[in-house]
CSV table of C-alpha atoms in Angstrom, one decimal:
chain,number,residue,atom,x,y,z
A,1,MET,CA,-16.8,-12.6,25.5
A,2,ASP,CA,-15.2,-13.5,22.2
A,3,LEU,CA,-12.5,-11.2,20.9
A,4,VAL,CA,-13.3,-9.2,17.8
A,5,THR,CA,-10.1,-8.2,15.9
A,6,ASP,CA,-10.0,-6.0,12.8
A,7,ASP,CA,-7.4,-7.1,10.3
A,8,PRO,CA,-4.7,-4.4,10.4
A,9,GLY,CA,-3.9,-5.2,6.7
A,10,SER,CA,-7.5,-4.3,5.7
A,11,PHE,CA,-7.2,-0.6,5.4
A,12,ARG,CA,-6.9,0.2,1.7
A,13,ASP,CA,-10.6,0.0,0.9
A,14,PRO,CA,-12.7,1.9,3.5
A,15,ALA,CA,-15.9,0.3,2.0
A,16,ASN,CA,-15.1,-3.0,3.7
A,17,ALA,CA,-13.2,-4.4,6.6
A,18,VAL,CA,-11.9,-7.9,7.4
A,19,ILE,CA,-12.7,-9.0,11.0
A,20,TYR,CA,-11.6,-12.1,12.9
A,21,PHE,CA,-14.1,-13.3,15.4
A,22,ASP,CA,-14.1,-16.6,17.3
A,23,GLY,CA,-12.0,-18.4,14.7
A,24,ARG,CA,-14.1,-17.0,11.8
A,25,VAL,CA,-13.2,-14.6,9.0
A,26,LEU,CA,-15.8,-12.0,8.5
A,27,ARG,CA,-16.0,-9.1,6.1
A,28,GLY,CA,-18.1,-6.0,6.9
A,29,LEU,CA,-19.4,-4.1,3.9
A,30,ASP,CA,-20.8,-0.5,3.7
A,31,ALA,CA,-23.9,0.1,1.7
A,32,ARG,CA,-22.2,0.5,-1.6
A,33,ALA,CA,-19.9,-2.5,-1.1
A,34,ALA,CA,-23.0,-4.6,-0.1
A,35,SER,CA,-24.7,-3.5,-3.3
A,36,ASP,CA,-21.6,-4.4,-5.3
A,37,PHE,CA,-21.4,-7.9,-3.6
A,38,SER,CA,-25.1,-8.5,-4.3
A,39,THR,CA,-24.5,-7.7,-8.0
A,40,PHE,CA,-21.3,-9.9,-8.2
A,41,SER,CA,-22.8,-12.8,-6.2
A,42,ALA,CA,-25.7,-13.0,-8.7
A,43,THR,CA,-23.4,-13.6,-11.7
A,44,LYS,CA,-22.4,-16.9,-13.3
A,45,SER,CA,-18.7,-16.0,-12.9
A,46,PHE,CA,-19.2,-15.8,-9.1
A,47,GLU,CA,-20.7,-19.3,-9.1
A,48,ARG,CA,-18.0,-20.8,-11.4
A,49,LEU,CA,-15.1,-19.1,-9.6
A,50,SER,CA,-16.4,-20.1,-6.2
A,51,ASP,CA,-17.1,-23.7,-7.2
A,52,SER,CA,-13.7,-24.1,-8.7
A,53,GLY,CA,-11.9,-22.6,-5.6
A,54,LYS,CA,-10.5,-19.7,-7.6
A,55,ILE,CA,-12.1,-17.2,-5.2
A,56,ILE,CA,-12.5,-17.8,-1.5
A,57,ALA,CA,-15.7,-19.5,-0.5
A,58,THR,CA,-18.0,-16.8,0.8
A,59,ARG,CA,-21.5,-16.4,2.0
A,60,GLN,CA,-23.6,-13.5,3.2
A,61,LEU,CA,-24.8,-13.8,6.8
A,62,ARG,CA,-28.4,-13.3,7.6
A,63,ASP,CA,-29.0,-10.5,10.2
A,64,ASP,CA,-29.7,-13.1,12.9
A,65,GLU,CA,-26.4,-14.8,12.1
A,66,VAL,CA,-24.2,-11.7,12.5
A,67,PRO,CA,-22.4,-11.8,15.9
A,68,ALA,CA,-23.7,-9.1,18.3
A,69,GLU,CA,-20.1,-7.8,18.6
A,70,VAL,CA,-20.2,-6.9,14.9
A,71,ALA,CA,-23.9,-6.1,14.4
A,72,GLY,CA,-24.7,-2.5,13.5
A,73,ARG,CA,-21.3,-1.6,12.2
A,74,PHE,CA,-22.0,-2.6,8.6
A,75,SER,CA,-24.7,-2.8,6.0
A,76,ALA,CA,-23.9,-6.4,5.3
A,77,VAL,CA,-21.5,-9.1,6.7
A,78,LEU,CA,-19.9,-11.9,4.8
A,79,GLU,CA,-18.2,-15.0,6.1
A,80,HIS,CA,-15.2,-16.4,4.3
A,81,GLN,CA,-13.6,-19.8,4.4
A,82,ARG,CA,-10.5,-19.5,6.5
A,83,VAL,CA,-7.1,-19.8,4.7
A,84,PRO,CA,-5.1,-22.1,7.0
A,85,PHE,CA,-1.8,-20.5,6.4
A,86,ILE,CA,-1.3,-16.8,5.4
A,87,SER,CA,1.7,-16.0,3.2
A,88,TYR,CA,2.8,-12.8,1.5
A,89,PRO,CA,4.0,-12.1,-2.1
A,90,TYR,CA,7.5,-11.2,-0.8
A,91,GLU,CA,7.7,-14.8,0.6
A,92,TRP,CA,6.6,-16.5,-2.7
A,93,SER,CA,8.7,-18.1,-5.3
A,94,PHE,CA,8.7,-16.8,-8.9
A,95,SER,CA,6.3,-19.5,-10.0
A,96,MET,CA,3.9,-18.7,-7.1
A,97,LEU,CA,3.8,-15.0,-8.0
A,98,ARG,CA,3.4,-15.9,-11.7
A,99,ASP,CA,0.5,-18.3,-10.9
A,100,ALA,CA,-1.2,-15.8,-8.7
A,101,GLY,CA,-0.9,-13.1,-11.4
A,102,ALA,CA,-2.3,-15.5,-14.0
A,103,LEU,CA,-5.3,-16.3,-11.7
A,104,HIS,CA,-5.9,-12.6,-11.1
A,105,LEU,CA,-6.2,-11.9,-14.8
A,106,GLU,CA,-8.3,-15.1,-15.4
A,107,ILE,CA,-10.8,-13.9,-12.7
A,108,LEU,CA,-10.9,-10.4,-14.1
A,109,LEU,CA,-11.6,-11.6,-17.6
A,110,ALA,CA,-14.3,-14.0,-16.4
A,111,CYS,CA,-16.0,-11.2,-14.4
A,112,LEU,CA,-15.9,-8.7,-17.2
A,113,GLU,CA,-18.1,-11.0,-19.2
A,114,ASP,CA,-20.7,-10.5,-16.5
A,115,GLY,CA,-20.2,-6.7,-16.3
A,116,VAL,CA,-18.1,-6.9,-13.1
A,117,SER,CA,-14.6,-5.6,-12.6
A,118,MET,CA,-12.1,-5.3,-9.8
A,119,LYS,CA,-11.2,-2.1,-7.9
A,120,ASP,CA,-7.5,-3.0,-7.7
A,121,GLY,CA,-4.7,-5.3,-8.9
A,122,TYR,CA,-2.9,-5.8,-5.6
A,123,SER,CA,-0.8,-9.0,-5.1
A,124,PHE,CA,-1.8,-9.2,-1.5
A,125,ASN,CA,-5.4,-10.0,-2.6
A,126,LEU,CA,-4.2,-13.5,-3.3
A,127,GLN,CA,-3.3,-16.4,-1.0
A,128,PHE,CA,-2.4,-20.0,-1.5
A,129,GLN,CA,-4.5,-23.0,-0.5
A,130,GLY,CA,-1.9,-25.7,-0.8
A,131,VAL,CA,-0.2,-25.1,-4.1
A,132,LYS,CA,-3.1,-23.3,-5.8
A,133,PRO,CA,-3.6,-19.6,-5.6
A,134,VAL,CA,-7.0,-18.3,-4.4
A,135,PHE,CA,-8.4,-14.7,-4.6
A,136,ILE,CA,-9.5,-13.5,-1.2
A,137,ASP,CA,-10.6,-9.9,-1.5
A,138,ILE,CA,-14.2,-10.3,-2.3
A,139,GLY,CA,-14.8,-6.6,-1.5
A,140,SER,CA,-12.7,-5.8,-4.6
A,141,PHE,CA,-15.5,-6.6,-7.1
A,142,GLU,CA,-17.7,-3.9,-8.5
A,143,PRO,CA,-19.8,-3.2,-11.6
A,144,VAL,CA,-17.6,-2.2,-14.5
A,145,PRO,CA,-16.9,1.6,-14.3
A,146,ALA,CA,-16.2,3.7,-17.3
A,147,GLY,CA,-12.6,3.9,-18.6
A,148,PRO,CA,-9.7,1.6,-18.4
A,149,TRP,CA,-9.1,-0.9,-15.5
A,150,ILE,CA,-8.3,1.1,-12.4
A,151,GLY,CA,-6.2,-1.7,-11.0
A,152,TYR,CA,-3.8,-2.0,-14.0
A,153,ARG,CA,-1.0,0.1,-12.5
A,154,GLN,CA,-1.2,-1.7,-9.2
A,155,PHE,CA,-1.2,-5.1,-11.0
A,156,CYS,CA,1.9,-4.0,-12.9
A,157,GLN,CA,3.7,-2.7,-9.8
A,158,THR,CA,3.0,-5.6,-7.5
A,159,ILE,CA,2.9,-8.6,-9.9
A,160,LEU,CA,4.1,-7.9,-13.5
A,161,TYR,CA,7.1,-5.7,-12.7
A,162,PRO,CA,8.5,-8.0,-9.9
A,163,LEU,CA,8.2,-10.9,-12.3
A,164,MET,CA,10.0,-9.0,-15.0
A,165,LEU,CA,12.7,-8.0,-12.6
A,166,GLU,CA,13.6,-11.6,-12.0
A,167,ALA,CA,12.9,-12.9,-15.5
A,168,HIS,CA,14.8,-10.2,-17.4
A,169,LEU,CA,17.4,-9.0,-14.9
A,170,ASP,CA,17.9,-12.1,-12.7
A,171,ILE,CA,17.2,-10.0,-9.6
A,172,PRO,CA,15.0,-11.9,-7.1
A,173,PHE,CA,11.8,-9.8,-6.5
A,174,GLN,CA,11.3,-10.8,-2.9
A,175,ARG,CA,13.5,-8.1,-1.2
A,176,THR,CA,12.1,-5.4,-3.4
A,177,LEU,CA,8.5,-6.3,-2.5
A,178,LEU,CA,9.3,-6.6,1.1
A,179,GLY,CA,10.8,-3.1,1.1
A,180,HIS,CA,8.1,-1.6,-1.2
A,181,LEU,CA,4.7,-3.1,-0.4
A,182,ASP,CA,3.2,-0.9,-3.2
A,183,GLY,CA,5.6,-2.5,-5.6
A,184,ILE,CA,7.9,-1.2,-8.3
A,185,THR,CA,6.8,2.1,-10.0
A,186,PRO,CA,6.8,2.4,-13.8
A,187,GLY,CA,9.7,4.9,-13.6
A,188,GLU,CA,11.8,2.6,-11.5
A,189,MET,CA,11.1,-0.3,-13.9
A,190,ASN,CA,11.9,1.8,-16.9
A,191,HIS,CA,15.2,2.8,-15.3
A,192,LEU,CA,16.0,-0.9,-14.4
A,193,LEU,CA,15.2,-2.2,-17.9
A,194,ARG,CA,17.3,0.4,-19.8
A,195,GLY,CA,19.8,-1.2,-21.9
A,196,THR,CA,18.2,-4.7,-21.8
A,197,SER,CA,16.9,-6.4,-24.9
């Protein structure tokens, strides 16, 4: 029997879960997340971003393709291209975090044109394929809700503020992100930037 392993880092969004099975990367979706994926996968932005490698290659499995060990747990199951080497934002260089942040915003802007947004702005939703960033959290996409972007604070805390820390204060961000996986709070950043121009 092949081992099914739930990714321990896949806990922030209870609507979907990343599962490793027999060398494959699967994502189980609850009913709402399955509906959100169906909406997103029908957009031009999904096609463009997938074809360009800016979001991880993903396909929805037919019921007869879902492994028996996973079947019945979710409303839908996706399969993602496997990223050969997993790295974390606290291991990245300044330019890597900058490029990942720029890609995150590029994807968000492209999706907004199709009425789709992202649930969060977490730096851990990105990986690198060689030297290029790729967005991996396909479960993050949803139809645009009312109000401002819900992921803005998280984007600032885990991408923008760490970049500002290094760019304006010459303090490498890596140790801060390693010790604070949720990033730098606005209050902490305000305190750190006091007296700078």
